[in-house]
Coordinates of C-alpha atoms and ligand atoms in Angstrom, one line a residue:
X1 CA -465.8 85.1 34.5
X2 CA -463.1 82.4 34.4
X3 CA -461.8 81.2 37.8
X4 CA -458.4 83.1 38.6
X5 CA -457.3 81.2 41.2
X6 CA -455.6 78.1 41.1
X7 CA -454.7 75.2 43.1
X8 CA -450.5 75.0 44.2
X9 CA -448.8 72.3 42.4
X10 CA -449.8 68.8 43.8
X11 CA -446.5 67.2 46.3
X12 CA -445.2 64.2 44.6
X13 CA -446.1 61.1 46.3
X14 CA -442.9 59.2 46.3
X15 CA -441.1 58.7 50.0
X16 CA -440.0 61.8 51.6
X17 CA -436.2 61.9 51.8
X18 CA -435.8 62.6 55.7
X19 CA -432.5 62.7 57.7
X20 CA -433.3 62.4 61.1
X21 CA -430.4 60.2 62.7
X22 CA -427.7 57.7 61.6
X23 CA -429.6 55.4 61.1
X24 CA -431.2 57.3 58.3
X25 CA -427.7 56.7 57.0
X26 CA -426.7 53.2 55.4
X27 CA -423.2 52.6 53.6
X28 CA -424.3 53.1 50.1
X29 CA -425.9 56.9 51.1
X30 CA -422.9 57.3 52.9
X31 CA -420.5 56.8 49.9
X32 CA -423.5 58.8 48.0
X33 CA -423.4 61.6 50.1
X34 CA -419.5 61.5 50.5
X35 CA -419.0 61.4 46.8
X36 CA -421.5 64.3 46.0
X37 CA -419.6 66.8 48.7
X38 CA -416.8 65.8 46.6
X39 CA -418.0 66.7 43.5
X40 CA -419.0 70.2 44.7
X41 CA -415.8 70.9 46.1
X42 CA -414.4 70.1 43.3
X43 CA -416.4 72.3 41.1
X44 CA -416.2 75.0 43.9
X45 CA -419.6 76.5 42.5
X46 CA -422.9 74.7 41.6
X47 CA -424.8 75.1 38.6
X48 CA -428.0 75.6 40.5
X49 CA -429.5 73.0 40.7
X50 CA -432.0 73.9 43.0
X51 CA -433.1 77.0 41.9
X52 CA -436.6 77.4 42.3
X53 CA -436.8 75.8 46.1
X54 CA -437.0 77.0 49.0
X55 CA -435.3 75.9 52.1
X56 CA -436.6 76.7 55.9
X57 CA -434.1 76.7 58.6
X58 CA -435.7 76.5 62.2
X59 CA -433.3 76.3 65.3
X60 CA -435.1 75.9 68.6
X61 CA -431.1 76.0 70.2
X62 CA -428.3 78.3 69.1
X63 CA -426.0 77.8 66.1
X64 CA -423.5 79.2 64.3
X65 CA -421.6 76.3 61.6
X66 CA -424.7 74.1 61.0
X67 CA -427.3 77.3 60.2
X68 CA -425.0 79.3 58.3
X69 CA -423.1 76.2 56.0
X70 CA -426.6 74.7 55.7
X71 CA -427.8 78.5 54.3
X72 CA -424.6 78.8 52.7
X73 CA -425.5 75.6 50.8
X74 CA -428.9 76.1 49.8
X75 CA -427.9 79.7 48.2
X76 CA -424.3 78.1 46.6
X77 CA -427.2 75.5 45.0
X78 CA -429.2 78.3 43.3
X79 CA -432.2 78.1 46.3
X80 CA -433.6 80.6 49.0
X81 CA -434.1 80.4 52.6
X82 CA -436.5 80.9 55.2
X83 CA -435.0 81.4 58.4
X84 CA -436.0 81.3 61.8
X85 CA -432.3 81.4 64.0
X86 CA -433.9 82.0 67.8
X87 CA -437.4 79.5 66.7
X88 CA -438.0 78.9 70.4
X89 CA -438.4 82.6 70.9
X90 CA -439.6 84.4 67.7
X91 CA -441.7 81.9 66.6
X92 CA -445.1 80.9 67.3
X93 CA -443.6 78.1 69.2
X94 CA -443.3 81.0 72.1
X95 CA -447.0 81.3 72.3
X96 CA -447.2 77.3 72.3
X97 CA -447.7 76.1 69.2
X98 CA -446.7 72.7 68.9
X99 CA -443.4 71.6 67.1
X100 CA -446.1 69.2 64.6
X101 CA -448.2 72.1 63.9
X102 CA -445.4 74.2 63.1
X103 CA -444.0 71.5 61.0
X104 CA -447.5 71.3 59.3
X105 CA -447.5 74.7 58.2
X106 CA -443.7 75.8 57.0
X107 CA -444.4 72.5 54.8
X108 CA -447.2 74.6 52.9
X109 CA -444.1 77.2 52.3
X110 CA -440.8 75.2 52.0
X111 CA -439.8 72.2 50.5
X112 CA -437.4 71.0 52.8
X113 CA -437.1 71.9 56.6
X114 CA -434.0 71.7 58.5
X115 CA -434.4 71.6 61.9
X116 CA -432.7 71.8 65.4
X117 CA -434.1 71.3 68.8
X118 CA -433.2 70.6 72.0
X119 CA -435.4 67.9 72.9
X120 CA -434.1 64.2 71.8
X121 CA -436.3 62.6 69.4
X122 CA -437.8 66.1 68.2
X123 CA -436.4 65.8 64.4
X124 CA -438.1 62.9 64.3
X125 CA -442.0 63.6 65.3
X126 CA -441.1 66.6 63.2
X127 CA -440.7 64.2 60.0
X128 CA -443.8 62.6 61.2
X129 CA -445.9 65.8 60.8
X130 CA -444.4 67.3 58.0
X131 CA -445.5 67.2 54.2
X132 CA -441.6 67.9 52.8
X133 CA -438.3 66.2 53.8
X134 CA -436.8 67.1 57.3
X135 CA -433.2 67.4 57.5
X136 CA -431.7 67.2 61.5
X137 CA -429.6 69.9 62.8
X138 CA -429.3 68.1 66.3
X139 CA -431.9 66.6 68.4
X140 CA -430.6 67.5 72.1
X141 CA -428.2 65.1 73.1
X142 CA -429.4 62.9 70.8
X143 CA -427.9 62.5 67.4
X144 CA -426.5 65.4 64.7
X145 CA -426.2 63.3 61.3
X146 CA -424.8 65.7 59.0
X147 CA -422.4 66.5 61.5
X148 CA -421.5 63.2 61.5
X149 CA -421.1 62.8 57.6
X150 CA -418.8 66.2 57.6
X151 CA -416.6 63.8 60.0
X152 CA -416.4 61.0 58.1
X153 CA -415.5 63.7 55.0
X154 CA -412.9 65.1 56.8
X155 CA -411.4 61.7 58.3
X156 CA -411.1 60.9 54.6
X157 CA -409.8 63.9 53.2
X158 CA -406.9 64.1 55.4
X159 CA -406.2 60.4 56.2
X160 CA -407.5 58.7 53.0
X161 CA -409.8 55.9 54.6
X162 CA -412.8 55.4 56.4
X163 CA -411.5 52.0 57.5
X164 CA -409.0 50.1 59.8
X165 CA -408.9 53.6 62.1
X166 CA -408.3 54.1 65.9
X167 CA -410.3 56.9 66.6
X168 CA -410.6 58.2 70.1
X169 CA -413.5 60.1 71.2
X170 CA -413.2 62.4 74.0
X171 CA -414.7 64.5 76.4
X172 CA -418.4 64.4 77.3
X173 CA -419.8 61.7 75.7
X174 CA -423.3 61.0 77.7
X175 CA -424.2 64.5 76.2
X176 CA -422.5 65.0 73.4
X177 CA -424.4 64.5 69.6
X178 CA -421.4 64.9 67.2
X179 CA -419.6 62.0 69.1
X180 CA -422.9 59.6 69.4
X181 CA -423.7 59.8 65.5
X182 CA -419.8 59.5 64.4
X183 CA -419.4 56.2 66.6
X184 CA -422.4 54.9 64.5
X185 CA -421.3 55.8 61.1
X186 CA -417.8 54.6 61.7
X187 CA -418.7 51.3 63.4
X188 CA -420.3 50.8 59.5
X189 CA -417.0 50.5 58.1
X190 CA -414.7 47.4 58.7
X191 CA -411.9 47.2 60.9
X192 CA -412.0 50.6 63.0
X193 CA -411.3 50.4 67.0
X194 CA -413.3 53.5 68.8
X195 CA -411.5 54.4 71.9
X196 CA -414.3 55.9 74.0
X197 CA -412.1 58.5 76.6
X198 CA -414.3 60.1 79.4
X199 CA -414.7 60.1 82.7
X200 CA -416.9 57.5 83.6
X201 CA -419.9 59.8 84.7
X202 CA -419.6 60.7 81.3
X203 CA -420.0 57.6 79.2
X204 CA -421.5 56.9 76.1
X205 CA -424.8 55.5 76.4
X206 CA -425.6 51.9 76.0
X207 CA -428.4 52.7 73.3
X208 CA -425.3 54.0 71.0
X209 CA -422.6 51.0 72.3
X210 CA -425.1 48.4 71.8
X211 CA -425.6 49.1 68.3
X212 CA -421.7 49.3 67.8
X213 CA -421.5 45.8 67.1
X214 CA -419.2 46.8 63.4
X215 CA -416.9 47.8 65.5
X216 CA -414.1 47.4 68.4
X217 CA -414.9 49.4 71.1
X218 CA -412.3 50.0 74.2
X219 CA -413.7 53.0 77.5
X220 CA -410.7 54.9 79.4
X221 CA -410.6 58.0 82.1
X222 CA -406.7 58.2 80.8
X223 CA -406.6 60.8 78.3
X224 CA -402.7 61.3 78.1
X225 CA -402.8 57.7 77.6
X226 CA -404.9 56.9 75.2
X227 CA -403.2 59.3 72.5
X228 CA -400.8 56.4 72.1
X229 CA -401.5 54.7 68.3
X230 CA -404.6 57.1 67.4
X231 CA -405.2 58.0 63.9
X232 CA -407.7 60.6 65.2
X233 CA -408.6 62.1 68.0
X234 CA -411.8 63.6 68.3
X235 CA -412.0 66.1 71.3
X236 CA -415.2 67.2 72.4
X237 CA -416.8 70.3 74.5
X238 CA -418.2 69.4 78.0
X239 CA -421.8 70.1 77.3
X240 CA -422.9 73.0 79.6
X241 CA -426.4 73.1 78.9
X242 CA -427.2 70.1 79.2
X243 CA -426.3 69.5 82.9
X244 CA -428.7 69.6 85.5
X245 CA -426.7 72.3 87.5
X246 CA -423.8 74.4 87.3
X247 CA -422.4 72.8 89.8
X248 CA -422.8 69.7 88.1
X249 CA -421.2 70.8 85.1
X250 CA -418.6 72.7 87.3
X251 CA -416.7 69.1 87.9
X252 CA -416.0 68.3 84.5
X253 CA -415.1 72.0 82.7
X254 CA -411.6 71.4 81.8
X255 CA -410.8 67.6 82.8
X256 CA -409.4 67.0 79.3
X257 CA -407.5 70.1 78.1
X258 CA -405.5 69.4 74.4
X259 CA -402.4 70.9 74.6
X260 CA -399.1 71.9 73.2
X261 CA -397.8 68.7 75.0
X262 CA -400.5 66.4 74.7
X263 CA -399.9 66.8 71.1
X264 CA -396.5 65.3 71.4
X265 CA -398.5 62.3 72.2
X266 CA -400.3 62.3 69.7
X267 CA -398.7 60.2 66.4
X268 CA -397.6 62.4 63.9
X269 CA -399.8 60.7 61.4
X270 CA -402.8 61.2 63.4
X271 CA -405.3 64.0 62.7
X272 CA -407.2 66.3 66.1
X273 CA -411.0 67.3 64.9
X274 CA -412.9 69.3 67.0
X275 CA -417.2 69.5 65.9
X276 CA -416.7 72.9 67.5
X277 CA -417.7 75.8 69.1
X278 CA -414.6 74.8 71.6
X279 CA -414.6 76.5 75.2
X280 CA -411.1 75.7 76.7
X281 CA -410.6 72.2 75.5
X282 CA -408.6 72.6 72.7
X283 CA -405.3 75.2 73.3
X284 CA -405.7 77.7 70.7
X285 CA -401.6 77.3 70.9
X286 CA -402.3 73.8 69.3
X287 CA -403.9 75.6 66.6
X288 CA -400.4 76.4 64.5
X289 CA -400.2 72.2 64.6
X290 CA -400.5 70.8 60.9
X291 CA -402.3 67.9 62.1
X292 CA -405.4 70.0 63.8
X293 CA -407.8 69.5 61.8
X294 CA -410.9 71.6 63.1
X295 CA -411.1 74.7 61.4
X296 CA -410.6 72.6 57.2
X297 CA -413.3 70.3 59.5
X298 CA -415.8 73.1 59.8
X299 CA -415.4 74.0 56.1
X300 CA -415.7 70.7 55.1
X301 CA -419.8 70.9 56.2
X302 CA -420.3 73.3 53.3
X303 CA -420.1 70.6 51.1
X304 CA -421.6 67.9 53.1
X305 CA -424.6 69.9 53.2
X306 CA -424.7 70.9 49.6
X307 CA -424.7 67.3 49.0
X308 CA -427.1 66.4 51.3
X309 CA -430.1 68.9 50.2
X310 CA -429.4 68.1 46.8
X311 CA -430.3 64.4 48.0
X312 CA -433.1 65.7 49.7
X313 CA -434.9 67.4 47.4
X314 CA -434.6 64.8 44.8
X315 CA -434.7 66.5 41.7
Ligands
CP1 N1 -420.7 71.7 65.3 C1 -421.9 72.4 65.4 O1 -423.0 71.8 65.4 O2 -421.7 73.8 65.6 P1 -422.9 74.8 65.8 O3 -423.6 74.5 67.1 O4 -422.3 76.2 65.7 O5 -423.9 74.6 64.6

């Protein structure tokens, strides 16, 4: 009787296609990347070019733009998804499965994972274990590289250039990914100053500035200040959650509010983006403001992430 069952096709052996921080991320990917959103903008639909593959989505920490526009992408691109939204609780993580193990076995059912957890560094023993490319959704306060390419998108969708850019970056910058893994990517590209604004309990971390050698890096407390000769300001939520108390995080909710009459400060050239969800930072009076930027910034990670599993799963 002949033998029925047979063996699932063999992985290819050629280097996995991780994303697991910026500095997955050198300039020619960037322009890669950048270019590829572009193209499915432009065409508005794919042609399927993943059809056939499966995706699995596994957030250990709530979400709403990355999960969804990371879903969205993988069905606009012909593929299915696997979802786990609330990992940390319905899956087997909960009766303490490790995050390798688990890595181990959704590779035996997806070909790419995408993956967000709350401890720094996660996304990155996760790429260890896995047998598929692993794609980060945010590592804790660590790093959030696609948010960081969606960024860069926007910046040059509305302004035209990546380079020679005074970007402030503002708000709570100790805990906050989006800003971390934008400073990076923009300190590749010649000529930009980064105006770090926080208050100084709230600093960016040394292991980011040290490695912002590309670029011209200035710290302030002075928020109605610093507005003066931005191209972009990039307000940020004061991270709740990641605070050891609620008292601690009690002292910082609402020391940089955006509003109405900051925005008169701001240039009229100049661009506000927001990574989003915001919770009292940005005035949803400012909202009406041609210049802010947050919600065409939000759309903008459709594409991004279209371009980036298409990468991923190198066809
Ligand atoms: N900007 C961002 O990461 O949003 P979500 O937490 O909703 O995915």
């Amino acid at each position: 009787m002949p033998d029925t069952l047979t063996a699932p096709p063999a992985r290819t052996q050629v280097p996995r296609r991780h994303l697991t921080g910026p500095n997955d991320l050198d300039l020619p990917l960037i322009e890669q990347l950048l270019e590829g959103a572009a193209g499915f903008e432009r065409a508005g639909s794919a042609s399927g070019p993943l059809r056939g593959k499966l995706l699995a989505t596994l957030f250990y920490e709530p979400s709403t733009r990355t999960r969804f526009s990371f879903e969205a992408a993988m069905f606009r691109l012909g593929g299915q998804v696997l979802s786990a939204e609330n990992a940390a609780e319905a899956s087997s993580a909960a009766k303490g499965e490790s995050l390798e193990d688990a890595m181990r076995i959704v590779s035996g059912y997806a070909d790419a994972i995408v993956l967000r957890h709350p401890e720094v560094g996660a996304v990155e023993r996760a790429a260890r274990a896995a047998e598929v490319p692993v794609i980060s959704a945010g590592d804790g306060a660590g790093h959030h590289p696609t948010q960081a390419l969606l960024d860069l998108y926007t910046i040059k969708k509305e302004l035209g250039r990546l380079d020679h850019l005074r970007i402030g970056l503002a708000g709570d910058l100790r805990h906050g990914r989006t800003a971390r893994s934008l400073a990076l990517l923009l300190s590749r590209f010649p000529g930009n100053e980064l105006l770090m604004i926080s208050p100084p309990e709230l600093r960016m971390g040394t292991d980011v500035l040290d490695q912002l050698t590309g670029a011209r890096v200035d710290q302030t407390d002075d928020f109605r200040s610093a507005m003066e000769g931005l191209d972009v300001l990039y307000q940020t939520r004061i991270q709740a959650e990641r605070f050891a108390s609620p008292d601690e995080y009690e002292r910082y909710r609402g020391v940089y509010v955006v509003s109405v009459d900051l925005m008169h400060r701001l240039p009229e050239r100049a661009i506000l983006m927001h990574p989003l969800p915001r919770v009292g930072e940005i005035d949803p009076l400012v909202d009406a403001d041609p210049r802010a930027a947050y919600f065409r910034q939000a759309r903008n990670g459709l594409w991004i992430r279209m371009a980036v599993l298409d990468w991923a799963m190198e066809r």
